Coordinates of C-alpha atoms in Angstrom, one line a residue:
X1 CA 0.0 0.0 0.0
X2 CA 1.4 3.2 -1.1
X3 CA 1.7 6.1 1.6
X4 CA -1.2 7.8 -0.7
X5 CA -3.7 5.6 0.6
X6 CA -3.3 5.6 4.1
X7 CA -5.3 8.1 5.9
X8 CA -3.1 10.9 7.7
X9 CA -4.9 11.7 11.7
X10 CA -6.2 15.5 11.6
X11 CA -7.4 17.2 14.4
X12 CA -10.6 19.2 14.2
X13 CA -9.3 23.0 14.8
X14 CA -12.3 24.3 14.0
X15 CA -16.3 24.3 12.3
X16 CA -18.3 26.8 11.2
X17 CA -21.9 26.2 10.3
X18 CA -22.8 27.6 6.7
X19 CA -25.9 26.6 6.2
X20 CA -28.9 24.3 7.8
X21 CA -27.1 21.1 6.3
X22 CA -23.0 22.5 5.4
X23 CA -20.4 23.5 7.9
X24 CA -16.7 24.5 7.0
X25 CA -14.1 22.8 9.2
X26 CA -9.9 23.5 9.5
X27 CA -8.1 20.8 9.8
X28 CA -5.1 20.2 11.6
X29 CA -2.7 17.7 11.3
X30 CA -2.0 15.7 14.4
X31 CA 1.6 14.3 13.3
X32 CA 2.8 15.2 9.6
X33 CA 1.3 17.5 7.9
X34 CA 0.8 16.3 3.9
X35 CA 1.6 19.0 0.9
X36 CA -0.3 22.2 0.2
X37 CA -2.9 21.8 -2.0
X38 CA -3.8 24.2 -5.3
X39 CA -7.1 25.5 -5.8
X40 CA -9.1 23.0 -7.3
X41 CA -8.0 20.3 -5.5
X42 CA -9.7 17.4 -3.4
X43 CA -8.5 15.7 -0.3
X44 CA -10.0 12.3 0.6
X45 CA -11.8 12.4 3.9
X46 CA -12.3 9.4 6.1
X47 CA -14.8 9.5 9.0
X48 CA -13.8 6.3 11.5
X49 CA -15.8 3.4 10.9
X50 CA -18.0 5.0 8.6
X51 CA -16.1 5.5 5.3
X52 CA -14.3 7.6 3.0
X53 CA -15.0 10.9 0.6
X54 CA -13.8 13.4 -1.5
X55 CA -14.2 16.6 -0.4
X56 CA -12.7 19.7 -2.4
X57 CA -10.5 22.2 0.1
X58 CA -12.1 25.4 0.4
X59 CA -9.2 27.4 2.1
X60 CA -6.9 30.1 1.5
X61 CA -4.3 28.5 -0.9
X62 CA -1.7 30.8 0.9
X63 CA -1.8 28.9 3.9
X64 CA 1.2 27.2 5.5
X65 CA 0.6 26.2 8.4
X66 CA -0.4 22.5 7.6
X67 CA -3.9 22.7 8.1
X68 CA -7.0 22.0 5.3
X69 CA -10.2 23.8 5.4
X70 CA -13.1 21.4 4.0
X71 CA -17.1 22.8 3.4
X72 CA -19.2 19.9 3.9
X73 CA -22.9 19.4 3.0
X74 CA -24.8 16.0 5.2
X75 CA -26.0 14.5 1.8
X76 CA -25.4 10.7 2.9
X77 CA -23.6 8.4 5.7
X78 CA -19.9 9.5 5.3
X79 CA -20.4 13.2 5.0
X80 CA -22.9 13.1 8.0
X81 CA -20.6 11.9 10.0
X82 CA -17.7 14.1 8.5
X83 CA -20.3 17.2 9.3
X84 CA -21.0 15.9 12.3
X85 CA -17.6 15.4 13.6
X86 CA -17.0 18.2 16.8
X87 CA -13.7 20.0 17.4
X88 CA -11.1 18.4 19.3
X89 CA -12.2 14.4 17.1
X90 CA -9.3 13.3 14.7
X91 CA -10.3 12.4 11.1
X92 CA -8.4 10.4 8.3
X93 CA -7.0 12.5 5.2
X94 CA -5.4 11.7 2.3
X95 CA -4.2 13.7 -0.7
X96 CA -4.4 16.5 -2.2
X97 CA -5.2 14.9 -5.5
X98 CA -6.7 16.0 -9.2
X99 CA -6.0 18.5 -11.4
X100 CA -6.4 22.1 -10.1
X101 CA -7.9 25.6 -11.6
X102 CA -5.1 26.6 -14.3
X103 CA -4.6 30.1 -12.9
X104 CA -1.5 30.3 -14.8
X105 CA -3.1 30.6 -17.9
X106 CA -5.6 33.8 -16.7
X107 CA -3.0 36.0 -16.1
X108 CA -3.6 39.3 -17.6
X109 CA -6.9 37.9 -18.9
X110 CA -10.3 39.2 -17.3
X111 CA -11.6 35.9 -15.2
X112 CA -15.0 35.2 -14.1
X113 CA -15.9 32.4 -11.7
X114 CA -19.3 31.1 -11.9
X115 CA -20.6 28.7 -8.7
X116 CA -23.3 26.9 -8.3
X117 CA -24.6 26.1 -4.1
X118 CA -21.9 24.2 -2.9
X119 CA -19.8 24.7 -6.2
X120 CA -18.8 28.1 -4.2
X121 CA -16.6 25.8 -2.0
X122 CA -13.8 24.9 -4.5
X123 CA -13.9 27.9 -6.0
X124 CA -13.2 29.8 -2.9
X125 CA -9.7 29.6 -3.1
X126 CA -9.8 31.2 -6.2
X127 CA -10.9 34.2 -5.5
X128 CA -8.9 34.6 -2.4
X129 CA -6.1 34.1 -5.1
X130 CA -7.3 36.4 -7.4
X131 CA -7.5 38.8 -4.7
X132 CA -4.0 38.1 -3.3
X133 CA -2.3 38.8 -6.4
X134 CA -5.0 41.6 -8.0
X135 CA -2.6 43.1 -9.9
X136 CA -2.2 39.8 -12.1
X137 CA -5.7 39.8 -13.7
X138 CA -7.5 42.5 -15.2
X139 CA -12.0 42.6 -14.6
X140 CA -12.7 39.6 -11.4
X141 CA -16.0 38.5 -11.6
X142 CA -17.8 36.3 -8.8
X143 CA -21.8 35.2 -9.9
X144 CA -22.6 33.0 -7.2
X145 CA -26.3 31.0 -7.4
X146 CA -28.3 29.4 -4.5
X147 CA -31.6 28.2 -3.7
X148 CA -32.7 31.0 -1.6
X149 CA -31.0 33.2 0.6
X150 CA -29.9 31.3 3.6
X151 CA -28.0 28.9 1.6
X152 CA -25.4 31.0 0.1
X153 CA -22.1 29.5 1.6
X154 CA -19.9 32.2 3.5
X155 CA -22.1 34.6 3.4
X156 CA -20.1 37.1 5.5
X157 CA -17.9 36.8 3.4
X158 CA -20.0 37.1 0.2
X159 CA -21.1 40.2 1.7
X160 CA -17.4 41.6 2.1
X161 CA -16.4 40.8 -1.4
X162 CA -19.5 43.3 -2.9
X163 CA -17.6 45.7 -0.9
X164 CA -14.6 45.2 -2.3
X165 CA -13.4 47.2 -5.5
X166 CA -11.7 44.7 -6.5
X167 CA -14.1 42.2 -7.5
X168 CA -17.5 42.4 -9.0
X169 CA -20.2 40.1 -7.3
X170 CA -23.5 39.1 -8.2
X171 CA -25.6 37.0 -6.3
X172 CA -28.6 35.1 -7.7
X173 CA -31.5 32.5 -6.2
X174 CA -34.4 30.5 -7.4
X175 CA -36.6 31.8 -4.2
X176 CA -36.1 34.6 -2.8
X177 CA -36.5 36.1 1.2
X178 CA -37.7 39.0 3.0
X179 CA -35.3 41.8 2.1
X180 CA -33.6 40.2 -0.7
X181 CA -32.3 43.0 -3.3
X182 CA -30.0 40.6 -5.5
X183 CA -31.0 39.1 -8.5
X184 CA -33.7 36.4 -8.7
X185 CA -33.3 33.1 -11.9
X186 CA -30.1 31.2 -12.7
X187 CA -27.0 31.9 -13.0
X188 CA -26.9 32.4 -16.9
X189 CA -29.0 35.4 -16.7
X190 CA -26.4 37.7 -14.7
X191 CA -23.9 35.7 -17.3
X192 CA -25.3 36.3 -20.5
X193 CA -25.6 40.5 -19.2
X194 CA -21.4 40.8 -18.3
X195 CA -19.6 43.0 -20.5
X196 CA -17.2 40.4 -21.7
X197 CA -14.2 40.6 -24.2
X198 CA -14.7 37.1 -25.2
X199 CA -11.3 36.7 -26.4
X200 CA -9.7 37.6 -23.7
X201 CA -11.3 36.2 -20.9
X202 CA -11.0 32.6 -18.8
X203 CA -14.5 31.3 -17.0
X204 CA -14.2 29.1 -14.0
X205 CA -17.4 27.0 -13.7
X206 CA -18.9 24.4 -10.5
X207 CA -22.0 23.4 -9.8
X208 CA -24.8 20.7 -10.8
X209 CA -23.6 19.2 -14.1
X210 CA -27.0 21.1 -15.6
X211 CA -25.5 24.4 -14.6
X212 CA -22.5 24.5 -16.0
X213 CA -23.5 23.4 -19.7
X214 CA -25.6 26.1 -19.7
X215 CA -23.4 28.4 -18.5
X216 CA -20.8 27.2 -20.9
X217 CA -23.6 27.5 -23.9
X218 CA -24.0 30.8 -22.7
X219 CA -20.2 32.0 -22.6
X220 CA -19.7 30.1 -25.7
X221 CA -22.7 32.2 -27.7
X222 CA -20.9 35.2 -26.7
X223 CA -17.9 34.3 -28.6
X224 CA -15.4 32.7 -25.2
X225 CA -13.7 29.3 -26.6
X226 CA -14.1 25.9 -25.1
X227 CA -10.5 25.8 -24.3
X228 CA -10.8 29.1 -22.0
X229 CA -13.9 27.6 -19.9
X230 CA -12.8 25.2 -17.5
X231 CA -15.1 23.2 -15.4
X232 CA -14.9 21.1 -12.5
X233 CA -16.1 17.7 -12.4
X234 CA -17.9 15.4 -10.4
X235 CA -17.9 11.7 -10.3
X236 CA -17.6 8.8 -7.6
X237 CA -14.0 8.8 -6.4
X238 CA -13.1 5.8 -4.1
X239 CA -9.3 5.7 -4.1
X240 CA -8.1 9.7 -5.5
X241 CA -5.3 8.2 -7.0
X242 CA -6.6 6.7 -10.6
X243 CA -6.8 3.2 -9.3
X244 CA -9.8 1.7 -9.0
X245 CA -11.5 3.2 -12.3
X246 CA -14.8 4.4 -10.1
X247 CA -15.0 8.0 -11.1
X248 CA -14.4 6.9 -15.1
X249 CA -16.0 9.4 -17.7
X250 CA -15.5 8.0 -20.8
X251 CA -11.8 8.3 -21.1
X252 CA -10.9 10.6 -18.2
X253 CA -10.3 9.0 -14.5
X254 CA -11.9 12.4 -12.9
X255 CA -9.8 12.0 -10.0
X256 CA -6.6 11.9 -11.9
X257 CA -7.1 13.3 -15.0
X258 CA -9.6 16.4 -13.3
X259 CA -11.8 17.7 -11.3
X260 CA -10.6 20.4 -13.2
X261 CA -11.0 20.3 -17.2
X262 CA -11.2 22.5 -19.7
X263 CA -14.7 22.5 -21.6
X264 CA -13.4 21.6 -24.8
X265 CA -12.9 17.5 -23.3
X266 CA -15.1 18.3 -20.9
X267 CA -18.4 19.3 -23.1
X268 CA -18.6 16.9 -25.6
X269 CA -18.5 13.8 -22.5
X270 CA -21.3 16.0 -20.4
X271 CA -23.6 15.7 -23.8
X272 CA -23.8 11.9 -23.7
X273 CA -26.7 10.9 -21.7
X274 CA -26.1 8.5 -18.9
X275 CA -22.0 8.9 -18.9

């Protein structure tokens, strides 16, 4: 067994409730600390006696300290009990694995990041990225889609970044709440109104598979190539390391050869039913 597959003890530092069914929680590592991850990337996280998940880190990509910041939604056993899981309780971790967001190749282009509910999370540490190194990228744009209100992830936050000059955001839900004043429909409608220079901008796109081929039909009838939208993919991953052939998408491994693709693989795999 490779040292890739053996889960790594991490302390819980900290949680954070988000919403009514995600909380954010730091990691810590209670020995050896494994490598920083890039944005984009996924750890695997393993609840004791209970299983094993993939989870993408939601952090600050400039942190150095050791620890991994995870946003986790209760949607079955394993994250439950990862959600569930109170400070001080020691977890398994393994990674980080996949491909990450090619930031490299936005520099000096405008880049807007497109999340869908909890696609917000690995798309986090993009932002913070962006923001970090401002001077790099020309227009940041955030469009950020939820339900309703109350499920927006970091919502502090989200409220700090429509402050900030830096970055434009614009916040969207299907049903909205007393004293909402964003924008109400999917996320293609505050899309299809940005003032874009097609070629020279790079779109960042997660969420429910749905969302982002719409939102890459959208970018693309505005004249933004398939090569400069990437997307992050979701599949079931059971081993992170391109093993055991679970998370197979015709021929991509998604959690070797992605999350993170670029639409121009990505697109025509997404338009085959039942892949």
């Amino acid at each position: 067994m490779t040292a890739a597959m053996i889960p790594v003890p991490h302390r819980v530092a900290n949680r954070v409730t988000e919403t009514h069914d995600a909380v954010t929680v730091c990691l810590e590592p209670v020995r050896d600390a494994l490598p920083r991850s890039r944005p984009g990337q996924f750890m695997m996280l393993y609840a004791h006696g209970v299983g094993e998940v993939a989870i993408s880190v939601s952090g600050d990509p400039s942190t150095s300290d050791g620890t991994t910041t995870h946003t986790i939604r209760a949607v079955g056993a394993v994250s439950r009990a990862l959600h569930d899981t109170p400070p001080g309780a020691v977890l398994g971790v393994r990674g980080p694995f996949g491909t990450g967001w090619d930031l490299a190749s936005v520099r000096g282009r405008d880049l807007v990041v497109v999340a869908g509910g909890l696609g917000l999370a690995p798309l986090r540490p993009v932002v913070l990225a962006a923001l970090a190194d401002r001077a790099s990228y020309r227009h940041v744009v955030l469009v950020a889609g939820a339900r309703t209100p109350r499920e927006f992830l970091y919502r502090h936050q989200l409220n700090a970044w429509a402050w900030h000059e830096d970055i434009d955001v614009c916040r969207t839900v299907d049903v909205p709440g007393p004293g909402w004043a964003g924008g109400v429909g999917f996320v293609t409608e505050p899309l299809a109104a940005l003032d874009l220079e097609p070629a020279g901008t790079t779109a960042l796109l997660c969420g429910p598979e749905p969302m982002m081929r719409f939102c890459a039909r959208t970018l693309q009838g505005r004249g933004v190539a398939a090569r400069d939208i990437q997307v992050s993919l979701e599949r079931n991953m059971k081993c992170g390391a391109g093993q055991c052939g679970h998370c197979q998408l015709g021929p991509l491994l998604v959690c070797r050869d992605g999350p993170v693709v670029t639409y121009d693989v990505a697109g025509p795999l997404l338009k085959v039913r039942e892949l």
